[in-house]
PDB file of C-alpha atoms in Angstrom:
ATOM      1  CA  MET A 232     135.532-193.775   5.870  1.00  0.00           C
ATOM      2  CA  GLY A 233     134.344-190.755   3.906  1.00  0.00           C
ATOM      3  CA  VAL A 234     134.506-187.856   2.517  1.00  0.00           C
ATOM      4  CA  SER A 235     132.237-185.858   5.695  1.00  0.00           C
ATOM      5  CA  ILE A 236     131.539-181.929   6.945  1.00  0.00           C
ATOM      6  CA  GLY A 237     130.370-181.688  10.408  1.00  0.00           C
ATOM      7  CA  PHE A 238     129.981-178.232  12.347  1.00  0.00           C
ATOM      8  CA  ILE A 239     130.748-177.613  16.006  1.00  0.00           C
ATOM      9  CA  SER A 240     129.351-174.169  17.871  1.00  0.00           C
ATOM     10  CA  ALA A 241     132.683-172.134  18.840  1.00  0.00           C
ATOM     11  CA  THR A 242     132.389-168.550  20.731  1.00  0.00           C
ATOM     12  CA  THR A 243     134.117-166.327  19.439  1.00  0.00           C
ATOM     13  CA  GLU A 244     137.189-166.240  22.044  1.00  0.00           C
ATOM     14  CA  GLU A 245     137.477-169.518  20.782  1.00  0.00           C
ATOM     15  CA  LEU A 246     137.398-168.717  16.798  1.00  0.00           C
ATOM     16  CA  HIS A 247     139.758-165.761  17.378  1.00  0.00           C
ATOM     17  CA  ARG A 248     142.243-167.956  19.127  1.00  0.00           C
ATOM     18  CA  ALA A 249     142.567-171.049  16.459  1.00  0.00           C
ATOM     19  CA  GLU A 250     143.082-168.076  13.723  1.00  0.00           C
ATOM     20  CA  LYS A 251     146.198-167.784  15.989  1.00  0.00           C
ATOM     21  CA  ASP A 252     147.147-171.023  17.224  1.00  0.00           C
ATOM     22  CA  PRO A 253     146.101-173.074  14.206  1.00  0.00           C
ATOM     23  CA  SER A 254     147.374-176.767  16.975  1.00  0.00           C
ATOM     24  CA  TRP A 255     145.511-175.641  19.918  1.00  0.00           C
ATOM     25  CA  ALA A 256     141.631-175.445  17.607  1.00  0.00           C
ATOM     26  CA  ASP A 257     143.361-178.540  15.673  1.00  0.00           C
ATOM     27  CA  ASP A 258     143.466-180.369  19.875  1.00  0.00           C
ATOM     28  CA  TYR A 259     140.957-177.822  21.506  1.00  0.00           C
ATOM     29  CA  VAL A 260     137.941-179.553  18.126  1.00  0.00           C
ATOM     30  CA  PHE A 261     138.953-183.744  19.246  1.00  0.00           C
ATOM     31  CA  THR A 262     138.534-182.323  22.665  1.00  0.00           C
ATOM     32  CA  LEU A 263     134.759-181.529  22.000  1.00  0.00           C
ATOM     33  CA  TYR A 264     134.076-184.436  20.489  1.00  0.00           C
ATOM     34  CA  ALA A 265     135.861-186.573  22.424  1.00  0.00           C
ATOM     35  CA  ASP A 266     134.578-185.380  25.239  1.00  0.00           C
ATOM     36  CA  ASP A 267     132.413-187.646  27.797  1.00  0.00           C
ATOM     37  CA  ASP A 268     129.975-184.896  28.109  1.00  0.00           C
ATOM     38  CA  PHE A 269     129.363-184.542  24.846  1.00  0.00           C
ATOM     39  CA  PRO A 270     126.920-183.302  23.076  1.00  0.00           C
ATOM     40  CA  ARG A 271     126.240-180.943  25.916  1.00  0.00           C
ATOM     41  CA  PRO A 272     122.871-179.032  25.087  1.00  0.00           C
ATOM     42  CA  ASP A 273     124.463-175.772  25.735  1.00  0.00           C
ATOM     43  CA  ARG A 274     127.160-176.476  22.808  1.00  0.00           C
ATOM     44  CA  PRO A 275     125.313-177.250  19.672  1.00  0.00           C
ATOM     45  CA  TYR A 276     126.525-179.303  16.783  1.00  0.00           C
ATOM     46  CA  GLY A 277     125.233-181.120  13.523  1.00  0.00           C
ATOM     47  CA  GLY A 278     126.353-182.320  10.341  1.00  0.00           C
ATOM     48  CA  PRO A 279     125.929-182.650   6.815  1.00  0.00           C
ATOM     49  CA  ASP A 280     128.161-185.368   7.079  1.00  0.00           C
ATOM     50  CA  LYS A 281     128.731-187.322   4.070  1.00  0.00           C
ATOM     51  CA  ALA A 282     125.285-185.570   3.137  1.00  0.00           C
ATOM     52  CA  TRP A 283     126.737-182.460   2.507  1.00  0.00           C
ATOM     53  CA  ALA A 284     127.309-182.567  -1.885  1.00  0.00           C
ATOM     54  CA  GLY A 285     123.859-183.063  -2.043  1.00  0.00           C
ATOM     55  CA  LEU A 286     122.651-180.704  -0.435  1.00  0.00           C
ATOM     56  CA  GLN A 287     124.503-178.764  -1.790  1.00  0.00           C
ATOM     57  CA  PHE A 288     124.228-179.159  -5.809  1.00  0.00           C
ATOM     58  CA  LEU A 289     120.240-178.284  -4.444  1.00  0.00           C
ATOM     59  CA  LEU A 290     121.842-175.529  -2.299  1.00  0.00           C
ATOM     60  CA  ASP A 291     122.968-174.180  -5.047  1.00  0.00           C
ATOM     61  CA  GLU A 292     119.176-174.051  -6.769  1.00  0.00           C
ATOM     62  CA  THR A 293     117.757-171.700  -4.495  1.00  0.00           C
ATOM     63  CA  ASP A 294     118.934-168.156  -2.785  1.00  0.00           C
ATOM     64  CA  VAL A 295     120.271-169.544   0.590  1.00  0.00           C
ATOM     65  CA  ARG A 296     123.919-168.668   0.332  1.00  0.00           C
ATOM     66  CA  LEU A 297     125.798-171.469   1.253  1.00  0.00           C
ATOM     67  CA  ASP A 298     129.164-172.582   0.408  1.00  0.00           C
ATOM     68  CA  PHE A 299     130.076-175.664   2.809  1.00  0.00           C
ATOM     69  CA  LEU A 300     133.587-175.294   0.536  1.00  0.00           C
ATOM     70  CA  MET A 301     134.039-171.944   0.320  1.00  0.00           C
ATOM     71  CA  ASP A 302     132.431-170.039   3.181  1.00  0.00           C
ATOM     72  CA  GLY A 303     134.205-169.951   6.624  1.00  0.00           C
ATOM     73  CA  PHE A 304     138.280-168.949   7.200  1.00  0.00           C
ATOM     74  CA  PRO A 305     141.096-172.084   7.277  1.00  0.00           C
ATOM     75  CA  ILE A 306     142.437-173.115  10.302  1.00  0.00           C
ATOM     76  CA  LEU A 307     144.504-176.069   9.568  1.00  0.00           C
ATOM     77  CA  GLU A 308     146.017-175.895   7.013  1.00  0.00           C
ATOM     78  CA  ASP A 309     144.992-179.399   4.878  1.00  0.00           C
ATOM     79  CA  GLY A 310     141.834-177.752   4.445  1.00  0.00           C
ATOM     80  CA  SER A 311     140.477-180.287   7.713  1.00  0.00           C
ATOM     81  CA  LEU A 312     139.047-177.264   9.970  1.00  0.00           C
ATOM     82  CA  PHE A 313     138.020-174.204   9.696  1.00  0.00           C
ATOM     83  CA  GLY A 314     135.759-171.591  11.328  1.00  0.00           C
ATOM     84  CA  TRP A 315     132.760-169.364  10.679  1.00  0.00           C
ATOM     85  CA  SER A 316     131.302-166.476  12.858  1.00  0.00           C
ATOM     86  CA  ALA A 317     128.414-166.076  14.466  1.00  0.00           C
ATOM     87  CA  GLU A 318     127.442-164.046  11.848  1.00  0.00           C
ATOM     88  CA  GLN A 319     128.027-165.840   9.260  1.00  0.00           C
ATOM     89  CA  ILE A 320     126.252-168.625  11.028  1.00  0.00           C
ATOM     90  CA  GLU A 321     122.944-165.893  11.361  1.00  0.00           C
ATOM     91  CA  SER A 322     122.669-164.972   7.623  1.00  0.00           C
ATOM     92  CA  VAL A 323     122.829-169.231   6.652  1.00  0.00           C
ATOM     93  CA  ALA A 324     120.444-169.412  10.117  1.00  0.00           C
ATOM     94  CA  ARG A 325     117.915-167.233   8.705  1.00  0.00           C
ATOM     95  CA  GLN A 326     118.269-167.981   4.798  1.00  0.00           C
ATOM     96  CA  LEU A 327     117.513-172.225   5.879  1.00  0.00           C
ATOM     97  CA  GLN A 328     114.574-171.499   8.283  1.00  0.00           C
ATOM     98  CA  ALA A 329     113.544-169.705   4.837  1.00  0.00           C
ATOM     99  CA  THR A 330     114.266-172.475   2.973  1.00  0.00           C
ATOM    100  CA  PRO A 331     111.548-175.474   3.507  1.00  0.00           C
ATOM    101  CA  TRP A 332     113.108-178.666   1.938  1.00  0.00           C
ATOM    102  CA  GLU A 333     110.521-179.556  -0.198  1.00  0.00           C
ATOM    103  CA  GLN A 334     112.085-175.917  -1.253  1.00  0.00           C
ATOM    104  CA  LEU A 335     115.797-177.680  -1.650  1.00  0.00           C
ATOM    105  CA  ALA A 336     113.965-181.710  -3.244  1.00  0.00           C
ATOM    106  CA  ALA A 337     112.180-180.058  -6.364  1.00  0.00           C
ATOM    107  CA  HIS A 338     115.554-179.704  -7.325  1.00  0.00           C
ATOM    108  CA  TYR A 339     116.349-183.227  -6.621  1.00  0.00           C
ATOM    109  CA  ALA A 340     118.225-184.279 -10.271  1.00  0.00           C
ATOM    110  CA  PRO A 341     119.570-188.409  -9.711  1.00  0.00           C
ATOM    111  CA  GLU A 342     120.224-188.492 -12.831  1.00  0.00           C
ATOM    112  CA  GLN A 343     121.754-184.696 -13.272  1.00  0.00           C
ATOM    113  CA  MET A 344     124.037-185.855  -9.862  1.00  0.00           C
ATOM    114  CA  THR A 345     125.132-189.228 -11.279  1.00  0.00           C
ATOM    115  CA  LYS A 346     126.007-187.271 -13.884  1.00  0.00           C
ATOM    116  CA  GLU A 347     128.168-185.139 -12.188  1.00  0.00           C
ATOM    117  CA  GLY A 348     129.448-187.006  -9.925  1.00  0.00           C
ATOM    118  CA  VAL A 349     128.457-185.576  -6.869  1.00  0.00           C
ATOM    119  CA  TYR A 350     129.306-187.218  -3.974  1.00  0.00           C
ATOM    120  CA  PRO A 351     129.010-189.599  -2.855  1.00  0.00           C
ATOM    121  CA  ASN A 352     127.437-190.373  -6.196  1.00  0.00           C
ATOM    122  CA  MET A 353     125.314-193.405  -5.303  1.00  0.00           C
ATOM    123  CA  TRP A 354     121.862-190.810  -6.299  1.00  0.00           C
ATOM    124  CA  SER A 355     120.523-194.063  -9.708  1.00  0.00           C
ATOM    125  CA  PHE A 356     121.230-196.493  -7.281  1.00  0.00           C
ATOM    126  CA  ASP A 357     117.905-195.884  -4.917  1.00  0.00           C
ATOM    127  CA  ALA A 358     117.161-192.414  -5.986  1.00  0.00           C
ATOM    128  CA  GLU A 359     114.224-192.419  -3.448  1.00  0.00           C
ATOM    129  CA  GLY A 360     116.348-193.833  -0.503  1.00  0.00           C
ATOM    130  CA  GLU A 361     118.899-191.470  -1.384  1.00  0.00           C
ATOM    131  CA  LEU A 362     116.133-188.122  -1.010  1.00  0.00           C
ATOM    132  CA  GLU A 363     115.247-189.616   1.871  1.00  0.00           C
ATOM    133  CA  TRP A 364     118.635-189.406   3.591  1.00  0.00           C
ATOM    134  CA  LEU A 365     119.364-185.923   2.096  1.00  0.00           C
ATOM    135  CA  GLU A 366     115.709-184.365   3.585  1.00  0.00           C
ATOM    136  CA  ARG A 367     116.993-186.156   6.756  1.00  0.00           C
ATOM    137  CA  ALA A 368     120.507-184.231   6.388  1.00  0.00           C
ATOM    138  CA  TYR A 369     118.548-181.196   5.972  1.00  0.00           C
ATOM    139  CA  GLU A 370     116.839-181.494   9.056  1.00  0.00           C
ATOM    140  CA  GLU A 371     119.390-181.882  10.730  1.00  0.00           C
ATOM    141  CA  LEU A 372     121.809-178.903   9.642  1.00  0.00           C
ATOM    142  CA  VAL A 373     119.280-176.362   9.891  1.00  0.00           C
ATOM    143  CA  PRO A 374     118.484-177.317  13.611  1.00  0.00           C
ATOM    144  CA  PHE A 375     121.589-176.793  14.280  1.00  0.00           C
ATOM    145  CA  PHE A 376     122.791-173.318  12.613  1.00  0.00           C
ATOM    146  CA  VAL A 377     119.972-171.668  14.052  1.00  0.00           C
ATOM    147  CA  LYS A 378     120.831-172.934  17.481  1.00  0.00           C
ATOM    148  CA  ALA A 379     123.749-171.795  17.117  1.00  0.00           C
ATOM    149  CA  ALA A 380     122.779-168.663  16.526  1.00  0.00           C
ATOM    150  CA  ASP A 381     119.851-168.038  18.954  1.00  0.00           C
ATOM    151  CA  GLY A 382     123.197-168.557  21.641  1.00  0.00           C
ATOM    152  CA  GLY A 383     125.050-166.026  19.317  1.00  0.00           C
ATOM    153  CA  TYR A 384     128.164-168.566  18.127  1.00  0.00           C
ATOM    154  CA  GLY A 385     129.864-169.561  15.603  1.00  0.00           C
ATOM    155  CA  ALA A 386     131.157-172.630  14.310  1.00  0.00           C
ATOM    156  CA  PHE A 387     133.914-174.969  13.943  1.00  0.00           C
ATOM    157  CA  MET A 388     133.358-176.555  10.324  1.00  0.00           C
ATOM    158  CA  THR A 389     135.349-180.281  10.555  1.00  0.00           C
ATOM    159  CA  PHE A 390     136.175-181.415   6.619  1.00  0.00           C
ATOM    160  CA  SER A 391     137.238-185.166   6.687  1.00  0.00           C
ATOM    161  CA  PHE A 392     138.661-186.715   4.187  1.00  0.00           C
TER     162      PHE A 392
END
């Protein structure tokens, strides 16, 4: 187990209902992931899973306005479920598309990340391998935002801790 973040696309109607009825949203998001048809090609989903803090460290050094822990709006009081509007998804998608991995990787600083305790704080064990792990997470995150934006979706963001 560990601290992870995941996204699954949501319609505007689903997000409005989630704001009004958080318990419905909690059950609904669970059923989306537990559905026998998951993943559905018409409902984009994606990480960054446990790489969120490492990616946040890199993103903070760019012009991308994405903050995994501050963006969106809380749905559940325990901080485990958030909603992101279609406009937020569209904005982040444009920014991520304009930000190649190499731009992020240039800010990779395993020693500093270790010193700052950037989750999951394993940067000093296999610095090159962890950079590749972050790249894979980014390569999953960007298509999620782009596909969700192309479909006019917002998103549910789960925060598991």
